[in-house]
Amino acid sequence: MPDNGLTPASGTSSGTQDFDLKAHIRGVPDFPKPGILFYDISTLLRDGPAWRGAMDRLAEIIRPYRPTLLAGIESRGFLMAAPMALELGLGFIMLRKPRKLPGATIGYDYDLEYGKDRIEMQADALRPGERVVLLDDLLATGGTMAAAIQLLRKAGAEVPAAATLIELRFLNGRARVDVPVETLATYDD
């Protein structure tokens, strides 16, 4: 059997629960602009066993929140939420930039460091009272995640938690989010 970087965890049958996720995430300096270190999950996505391990770990931390739906933030959040919804037997809804979804939409406007932005969802994407866990690939400053939570609430959802693969702890985005945030890997600088 080839070495895929996964080490079986005690008490797990899949063998995908205990591995070094950071070993499967590539840092790309000066992207998208000079001075930024971009954490690229493409290297994780193309490694089947590692991707399976990450999804297993996310499923384990999401299940206790008892969601009825999962929501993903455009676009890498879709890569987390859609397969997780399949894994958990749940529906999936997309939260997108303006004018990207067909039919009637509802939106939420929010402030960025240098301007404004908007996030939207289809008006009929959920029923009031549904428990929606929000997923994205990364928690940075927390602005988009906080806006997405407000949008889901505006639509009538209960949002018990959010989850990401990566958290850039040094940006303190968690302080802007008023629900528990579960992350698999954190970076302190």
Coordinates of N, CA and C in Angstrom, one line a residue:
M1 N 0.8 -1.2 0.0 CA 0.0 0.0 0.0 C 0.9 1.2 0.0
P2 N 0.6 2.2 -0.9 CA 1.5 3.4 -1.0 C 1.3 4.3 0.2
D3 N 2.4 5.0 0.6 CA 2.3 6.0 1.7 C 1.6 7.2 1.2
N4 N 0.4 7.5 1.7 CA -0.3 8.7 1.3 C -0.3 9.8 2.3
G5 N 0.5 9.7 3.4 CA 0.6 10.7 4.4 C -0.5 10.6 5.5
L6 N -1.3 9.6 5.4 CA -2.4 9.4 6.3 C -2.0 8.4 7.4
T7 N -2.2 8.7 8.6 CA -1.9 7.8 9.7 C -3.1 7.4 10.4
P8 N -3.4 6.1 10.5 CA -4.7 5.7 11.1 C -4.8 6.2 12.5
A9 N -5.9 6.7 12.9 CA -6.1 7.1 14.3 C -6.7 5.9 15.1
S10 N -6.4 5.9 16.4 CA -6.9 4.8 17.2 C -8.4 4.9 17.3
G11 N -9.1 3.8 17.1 CA -10.5 3.8 17.2 C -11.3 4.2 16.0
T12 N -10.6 4.5 14.9 CA -11.3 4.8 13.7 C -11.2 3.7 12.7
S13 N -12.2 3.4 11.9 CA -12.1 2.3 11.0 C -11.7 2.8 9.6
S14 N -11.8 4.1 9.3 CA -11.5 4.6 8.0 C -10.0 4.9 7.8
G15 N -9.3 5.1 8.9 CA -7.9 5.4 8.8 C -7.6 6.8 8.2
T16 N -8.6 7.7 8.2 CA -8.4 9.0 7.6 C -8.6 10.1 8.6
Q17 N -8.8 9.8 9.9 CA -9.1 10.8 10.9 C -7.8 11.6 11.4
D18 N -6.7 10.9 11.4 CA -5.5 11.5 12.0 C -4.4 11.7 11.0
F19 N -4.3 12.8 10.4 CA -3.2 13.1 9.5 C -2.9 14.6 9.5
D20 N -1.7 15.0 9.0 CA -1.3 16.4 9.0 C -1.9 17.1 7.8
L21 N -3.0 17.8 8.0 CA -3.7 18.5 7.0 C -2.8 19.5 6.3
K22 N -2.0 20.2 7.2 CA -1.1 21.3 6.6 C -0.1 20.7 5.6
A23 N 0.2 19.5 5.7 CA 1.1 18.9 4.8 C 0.5 18.8 3.4
H24 N -0.8 19.0 3.3 CA -1.5 18.9 2.0 C -2.0 20.3 1.5
I25 N -1.6 21.3 2.2 CA -2.0 22.7 1.8 C -0.7 23.4 1.4
R26 N -0.7 24.0 0.2 CA 0.5 24.7 -0.3 C 0.4 26.2 0.0
G27 N 1.4 26.8 0.5 CA 1.5 28.2 0.6 C 2.1 28.8 -0.7
V28 N 1.4 29.8 -1.3 CA 1.8 30.4 -2.5 C 2.1 31.9 -2.2
P29 N 3.4 32.3 -2.1 CA 3.7 33.6 -1.8 C 3.4 34.6 -2.9
D30 N 3.0 35.8 -2.5 CA 2.7 36.9 -3.4 C 1.6 36.7 -4.3
F31 N 0.5 36.0 -3.8 CA -0.7 35.7 -4.6 C -1.9 36.1 -3.7
P32 N -2.8 36.8 -4.2 CA -3.0 37.4 -5.5 C -2.2 38.7 -5.7
K33 N -1.5 39.2 -4.7 CA -0.7 40.4 -4.8 C 0.5 40.3 -3.9
P34 N 1.5 41.1 -4.2 CA 2.7 41.0 -3.4 C 2.4 41.2 -1.9
G35 N 3.1 40.4 -1.1 CA 3.0 40.4 0.4 C 1.9 39.5 1.0
I36 N 1.1 38.9 0.1 CA 0.1 38.0 0.6 C 0.6 36.5 0.4
L37 N 0.4 35.7 1.4 CA 0.7 34.3 1.4 C -0.6 33.6 1.2
F38 N -0.9 33.0 0.1 CA -2.1 32.3 -0.2 C -2.1 30.9 0.1
Y39 N -3.0 30.4 0.9 CA -3.1 29.0 1.3 C -3.9 28.3 0.3
D40 N -3.3 27.5 -0.6 CA -3.9 26.8 -1.7 C -4.3 25.4 -1.4
I41 N -5.7 25.2 -1.4 CA -6.2 23.8 -1.1 C -6.2 22.9 -2.4
S42 N -5.7 23.4 -3.5 CA -5.7 22.6 -4.7 C -4.9 21.3 -4.5
T43 N -3.8 21.4 -3.7 CA -3.0 20.2 -3.5 C -3.7 19.2 -2.6
L44 N -4.6 19.7 -1.7 CA -5.4 18.8 -0.9 C -6.5 18.1 -1.8
L45 N -7.1 18.9 -2.7 CA -8.2 18.4 -3.5 C -7.8 17.3 -4.5
R46 N -6.5 17.4 -4.9 CA -6.1 16.4 -5.9 C -5.5 15.1 -5.3
D47 N -5.5 15.1 -3.9 CA -5.0 13.9 -3.2 C -6.2 13.2 -2.6
G48 N -6.8 12.2 -3.3 CA -8.0 11.5 -2.9 C -8.0 11.1 -1.4
P49 N -7.0 10.3 -0.9 CA -7.1 9.9 0.5 C -7.1 11.1 1.5
A50 N -6.3 12.1 1.2 CA -6.2 13.3 2.0 C -7.5 14.1 2.0
W51 N -8.1 14.2 0.8 CA -9.4 14.9 0.7 C -10.5 14.2 1.5
R52 N -10.4 12.8 1.3 CA -11.4 12.0 2.1 C -11.2 12.2 3.6
G53 N -9.9 12.2 4.0 CA -9.6 12.5 5.4 C -10.2 13.8 5.9
A54 N -10.0 14.8 5.1 CA -10.5 16.2 5.5 C -12.0 16.2 5.6
M55 N -12.7 15.5 4.6 CA -14.1 15.5 4.7 C -14.6 14.7 5.9
D56 N -13.9 13.6 6.2 CA -14.3 12.8 7.3 C -14.2 13.6 8.6
R57 N -13.1 14.3 8.7 CA -12.9 15.2 9.9 C -14.0 16.3 10.0
L58 N -14.3 16.9 8.9 CA -15.3 17.9 8.9 C -16.7 17.3 9.3
A59 N -17.0 16.1 8.7 CA -18.3 15.5 9.1 C -18.4 15.2 10.6
E60 N -17.3 14.8 11.1 CA -17.3 14.5 12.6 C -17.6 15.7 13.4
I61 N -17.1 16.8 13.0 CA -17.3 18.0 13.8 C -18.6 18.7 13.5
I62 N -19.2 18.5 12.3 CA -20.4 19.1 12.0 C -21.7 18.3 12.5
R63 N -21.6 17.0 12.5 CA -22.7 16.2 12.9 C -23.4 16.6 14.2
P64 N -22.6 16.9 15.3 CA -23.2 17.3 16.6 C -24.1 18.5 16.5
Y65 N -23.9 19.4 15.5 CA -24.8 20.6 15.4 C -26.1 20.3 14.8
R66 N -26.3 19.0 14.3 CA -27.6 18.5 13.8 C -28.2 19.4 12.7
P67 N -27.4 19.7 11.6 CA -27.9 20.6 10.6 C -29.0 19.9 9.7
T68 N -29.9 20.6 9.2 CA -30.8 20.1 8.2 C -30.4 20.5 6.8
L69 N -29.5 21.5 6.7 CA -29.0 21.9 5.4 C -27.5 22.4 5.6
L70 N -26.7 22.4 4.6 CA -25.4 23.0 4.6 C -25.4 24.1 3.6
A71 N -24.7 25.2 3.9 CA -24.6 26.3 3.0 C -23.1 26.5 2.7
G72 N -22.7 26.8 1.5 CA -21.3 27.1 1.1 C -21.2 28.5 0.5
I73 N -20.1 29.2 0.9 CA -19.8 30.5 0.4 C -19.0 30.4 -0.9
E74 N -19.4 31.1 -1.9 CA -18.8 31.1 -3.3 C -17.3 31.4 -3.1
S75 N -16.5 30.7 -3.8 CA -16.7 29.5 -4.6 C -16.0 28.3 -3.9
R76 N -14.9 28.5 -3.2 CA -14.3 27.3 -2.6 C -15.1 26.7 -1.4
G77 N -16.0 27.5 -0.9 CA -16.9 27.0 0.1 C -17.9 25.9 -0.5
F78 N -18.1 26.0 -1.8 CA -18.9 25.0 -2.5 C -18.2 23.7 -2.4
L79 N -16.9 23.7 -2.5 CA -16.1 22.5 -2.6 C -16.1 21.8 -1.2
M80 N -16.4 22.5 -0.1 CA -16.5 21.9 1.2 C -18.0 21.4 1.4
A81 N -18.9 22.3 1.1 CA -20.3 22.1 1.5 C -21.0 21.0 0.7
A82 N -20.8 21.0 -0.6 CA -21.5 20.1 -1.5 C -21.2 18.6 -1.2
P83 N -19.9 18.3 -1.1 CA -19.6 16.9 -0.8 C -20.0 16.5 0.7
M84 N -19.9 17.5 1.5 CA -20.3 17.3 2.9 C -21.8 17.0 3.0
A85 N -22.5 17.7 2.3 CA -24.0 17.5 2.2 C -24.3 16.1 1.8
L86 N -23.6 15.6 0.7 CA -23.8 14.2 0.3 C -23.4 13.3 1.4
E87 N -22.3 13.5 2.0 CA -21.8 12.6 3.1 C -22.8 12.5 4.2
L88 N -23.5 13.6 4.6 CA -24.4 13.7 5.7 C -25.8 13.4 5.3
G89 N -26.1 13.3 4.0 CA -27.5 13.1 3.5 C -28.3 14.3 3.6
L90 N -27.7 15.5 3.4 CA -28.4 16.8 3.6 C -28.5 17.5 2.3
G91 N -29.3 18.5 2.2 CA -29.3 19.5 1.1 C -28.2 20.5 1.2
F92 N -27.9 21.2 0.1 CA -26.9 22.1 0.0 C -27.4 23.4 -0.7
I93 N -27.1 24.5 -0.1 CA -27.5 25.8 -0.8 C -26.2 26.7 -1.0
M94 N -26.3 27.5 -2.1 CA -25.2 28.3 -2.5 C -25.4 29.7 -2.0
L95 N -24.3 30.4 -1.5 CA -24.3 31.8 -1.2 C -23.3 32.4 -2.2
R96 N -23.8 33.4 -3.0 CA -23.0 33.8 -4.1 C -23.0 35.3 -4.2
K97 N -22.1 35.8 -5.0 CA -22.0 37.2 -5.4 C -23.3 37.6 -6.1
P98 N -23.6 38.9 -6.2 CA -24.8 39.4 -6.8 C -25.0 38.9 -8.3
R99 N -26.2 38.7 -8.7 CA -26.6 38.3 -10.0 C -26.0 37.1 -10.6
K100 N -25.7 36.1 -9.7 CA -25.1 34.8 -10.1 C -26.1 33.7 -10.0
L101 N -27.3 33.9 -9.3 CA -28.2 32.9 -9.1 C -29.5 33.2 -9.9
P102 N -30.1 32.1 -10.5 CA -31.4 32.4 -11.2 C -32.6 32.5 -10.2
G103 N -33.6 33.1 -10.7 CA -34.8 33.3 -9.9 C -34.7 34.4 -8.9
A104 N -35.7 34.5 -8.0 CA -35.8 35.5 -7.0 C -34.7 35.2 -6.0
T105 N -34.0 36.3 -5.5 CA -32.9 36.1 -4.5 C -33.2 37.1 -3.4
I106 N -32.5 36.8 -2.3 CA -32.4 37.8 -1.2 C -30.9 38.0 -0.9
G107 N -30.6 39.2 -0.5 CA -29.2 39.5 -0.3 C -28.9 40.2 1.0
Y108 N -27.6 40.4 1.3 CA -27.2 41.1 2.5 C -26.0 41.9 2.1
D109 N -26.0 43.2 2.3 CA -24.9 44.1 2.0 C -24.0 44.2 3.2
Y110 N -22.7 44.2 3.0 CA -21.8 44.4 4.1 C -20.5 45.2 3.7
D111 N -19.9 45.7 4.7 CA -18.7 46.5 4.5 C -17.4 45.7 4.4
L112 N -16.6 46.1 3.5 CA -15.2 45.6 3.4 C -14.3 46.6 3.9
E113 N -13.0 46.3 4.0 CA -12.0 47.2 4.4 C -12.0 48.5 3.5
Y114 N -12.2 48.3 2.2 CA -12.1 49.4 1.3 C -13.4 49.4 0.4
G115 N -14.5 49.3 0.9 CA -15.7 49.4 0.1 C -16.9 48.5 0.7
K116 N -17.7 48.1 -0.2 CA -18.9 47.3 0.2 C -19.0 46.1 -0.7
D117 N -19.7 45.1 -0.2 CA -19.9 43.9 -1.0 C -21.3 43.4 -0.7
R118 N -21.8 42.4 -1.4 CA -23.1 41.8 -1.2 C -23.0 40.3 -1.4
I119 N -23.8 39.6 -0.7 CA -23.9 38.1 -0.8 C -25.4 37.8 -1.0
E120 N -25.7 36.9 -1.8 CA -27.1 36.5 -2.1 C -27.3 35.0 -2.1
M121 N -28.6 34.7 -1.9 CA -29.0 33.3 -2.0 C -30.4 33.3 -2.7
Q122 N -30.8 32.2 -3.2 CA -32.2 32.1 -3.7 C -33.2 32.2 -2.6
A123 N -34.3 33.0 -2.9 CA -35.3 33.3 -1.9 C -36.0 32.0 -1.4
D124 N -36.0 31.0 -2.2 CA -36.7 29.8 -1.7 C -35.8 28.6 -1.3
A125 N -34.5 29.0 -1.0 CA -33.5 28.0 -0.7 C -33.7 27.2 0.6
L126 N -34.4 27.8 1.5 CA -34.6 27.1 2.8 C -36.0 27.5 3.4
R127 N -36.4 26.7 4.3 CA -37.7 26.9 5.0 C -37.3 27.6 6.4
P128 N -38.1 28.5 6.8 CA -37.8 29.1 8.1 C -37.7 28.1 9.2
G129 N -36.7 28.2 10.1 CA -36.4 27.3 11.2 C -35.4 26.2 10.9
E130 N -35.0 26.1 9.6 CA -34.0 25.1 9.3 C -32.7 25.4 10.0
R131 N -32.0 24.3 10.3 CA -30.7 24.5 11.0 C -29.6 24.4 9.9
V132 N -28.9 25.5 9.6 CA -28.0 25.5 8.5 C -26.6 25.8 9.1
V133 N -25.7 24.8 8.8 CA -24.2 25.0 9.1 C -23.6 25.6 7.9
L134 N -22.8 26.6 8.1 CA -22.1 27.4 7.0 C -20.7 26.8 6.8
L135 N -20.3 26.6 5.6 CA -18.9 26.1 5.3 C -18.2 27.0 4.3
D136 N -16.9 27.1 4.5 CA -16.0 27.8 3.6 C -14.7 27.2 3.7
D137 N -13.8 27.5 2.8 CA -12.5 26.9 2.9 C -11.6 27.6 3.9
L138 N -11.8 28.9 4.2 CA -10.9 29.7 5.0 C -11.6 30.7 5.7
L139 N -11.2 30.9 7.0 CA -11.7 32.1 7.8 C -10.5 33.0 7.9
A140 N -10.7 34.2 7.4 CA -9.6 35.2 7.4 C -10.1 36.4 8.3
T141 N -10.6 37.4 7.8 CA -11.0 38.6 8.6 C -12.4 38.4 9.1
G142 N -13.2 37.4 8.6 CA -14.5 37.1 9.1 C -15.7 37.9 8.5
G143 N -15.4 38.9 7.7 CA -16.5 39.7 7.1 C -17.5 39.0 6.3
T144 N -17.0 38.2 5.4 CA -17.9 37.5 4.5 C -18.7 36.4 5.3
M145 N -18.0 35.7 6.2 CA -18.7 34.7 7.0 C -19.8 35.3 7.8
A146 N -19.5 36.4 8.5 CA -20.5 37.1 9.3 C -21.6 37.6 8.5
A147 N -21.4 38.1 7.3 CA -22.5 38.5 6.4 C -23.3 37.3 5.9
A148 N -22.7 36.2 5.6 CA -23.4 35.0 5.2 C -24.3 34.5 6.3
I149 N -23.8 34.5 7.6 CA -24.7 34.1 8.7 C -25.9 35.1 8.8
Q150 N -25.7 36.4 8.6 CA -26.8 37.3 8.7 C -27.8 37.1 7.6
L151 N -27.3 36.7 6.4 CA -28.2 36.4 5.3 C -29.0 35.2 5.6
L152 N -28.4 34.2 6.1 CA -29.1 32.9 6.4 C -30.2 33.2 7.4
R153 N -29.9 34.0 8.4 CA -30.9 34.4 9.4 C -32.0 35.2 8.8
K154 N -31.6 36.1 7.9 CA -32.6 37.0 7.3 C -33.7 36.1 6.5
A155 N -33.2 34.9 6.0 CA -34.1 34.0 5.3 C -34.8 33.1 6.3
G156 N -34.6 33.2 7.6 CA -35.3 32.4 8.6 C -34.6 31.2 9.2
A157 N -33.3 31.1 8.8 CA -32.5 29.9 9.3 C -32.0 30.1 10.7
E158 N -31.8 29.0 11.4 CA -31.0 29.0 12.6 C -29.6 28.5 12.2
V159 N -28.6 29.3 12.6 CA -27.3 28.9 12.2 C -26.5 28.5 13.5
P160 N -26.4 27.2 13.7 CA -25.7 26.8 15.0 C -24.2 26.9 14.9
A161 N -23.6 26.9 13.7 CA -22.1 26.9 13.6 C -21.7 27.1 12.2
A162 N -20.4 27.4 12.1 CA -19.7 27.5 10.8 C -18.5 26.6 10.9
A163 N -18.0 26.2 9.7 CA -16.8 25.3 9.7 C -15.9 25.7 8.5
T164 N -14.6 25.6 8.7 CA -13.7 25.8 7.6 C -12.5 24.8 7.7
L165 N -11.8 24.7 6.6 CA -10.6 23.9 6.6 C -9.5 24.7 7.3
I166 N -9.4 26.0 7.0 CA -8.3 26.8 7.4 C -8.8 28.0 8.2
E167 N -8.0 28.4 9.2 CA -8.3 29.6 9.9 C -6.9 30.4 10.0
L168 N -7.0 31.6 9.5 CA -5.8 32.5 9.7 C -6.0 33.3 11.0
R169 N -5.6 32.6 12.1 CA -5.9 33.1 13.5 C -5.4 34.5 13.7
F170 N -4.3 34.9 13.1 CA -3.7 36.2 13.3 C -4.6 37.4 12.8
L171 N -5.5 37.1 11.9 CA -6.5 38.1 11.4 C -7.7 38.3 12.3
N172 N -7.9 37.4 13.3 CA -8.9 37.5 14.3 C -10.3 37.5 13.7
G173 N -10.6 36.8 12.6 CA -11.9 36.8 12.0 C -12.9 36.2 12.9
R174 N -12.6 35.3 13.7 CA -13.5 34.6 14.6 C -14.2 35.6 15.5
A175 N -13.6 36.7 15.8 CA -14.2 37.8 16.7 C -15.4 38.4 16.0
R176 N -15.5 38.4 14.7 CA -16.6 39.0 14.0 C -17.8 38.0 13.8
V177 N -17.6 36.8 14.1 CA -18.6 35.7 13.9 C -19.2 35.3 15.2
D178 N -20.6 35.4 15.3 CA -21.3 35.2 16.5 C -21.8 33.7 16.7
V179 N -21.2 32.8 16.0 CA -21.5 31.4 16.2 C -20.2 30.6 16.4
P180 N -20.3 29.4 17.0 CA -19.0 28.6 17.0 C -18.5 28.4 15.6
V181 N -17.2 28.5 15.5 CA -16.5 28.2 14.3 C -15.5 27.0 14.5
E182 N -15.7 26.0 13.7 CA -14.9 24.8 13.8 C -13.9 24.9 12.6
T183 N -12.6 24.7 12.9 CA -11.6 24.7 11.8 C -10.7 23.4 12.0
L184 N -10.1 23.0 10.9 CA -9.2 21.8 10.9 C -7.8 22.2 11.0
A185 N -7.4 23.4 10.5 CA -6.0 23.8 10.5 C -5.9 25.3 10.8
T186 N -5.0 25.7 11.7 CA -4.9 27.1 12.0 C -3.5 27.6 11.6
Y187 N -3.4 28.8 11.2 CA -2.1 29.4 11.0 C -2.0 30.7 11.8
D188 N -0.9 30.9 12.5 CA -0.7 32.0 13.4 C 0.0 33.2 12.8
D189 N 0.5 33.1 11.6 CA 1.2 34.2 11.0 C 1.2 34.0 9.5

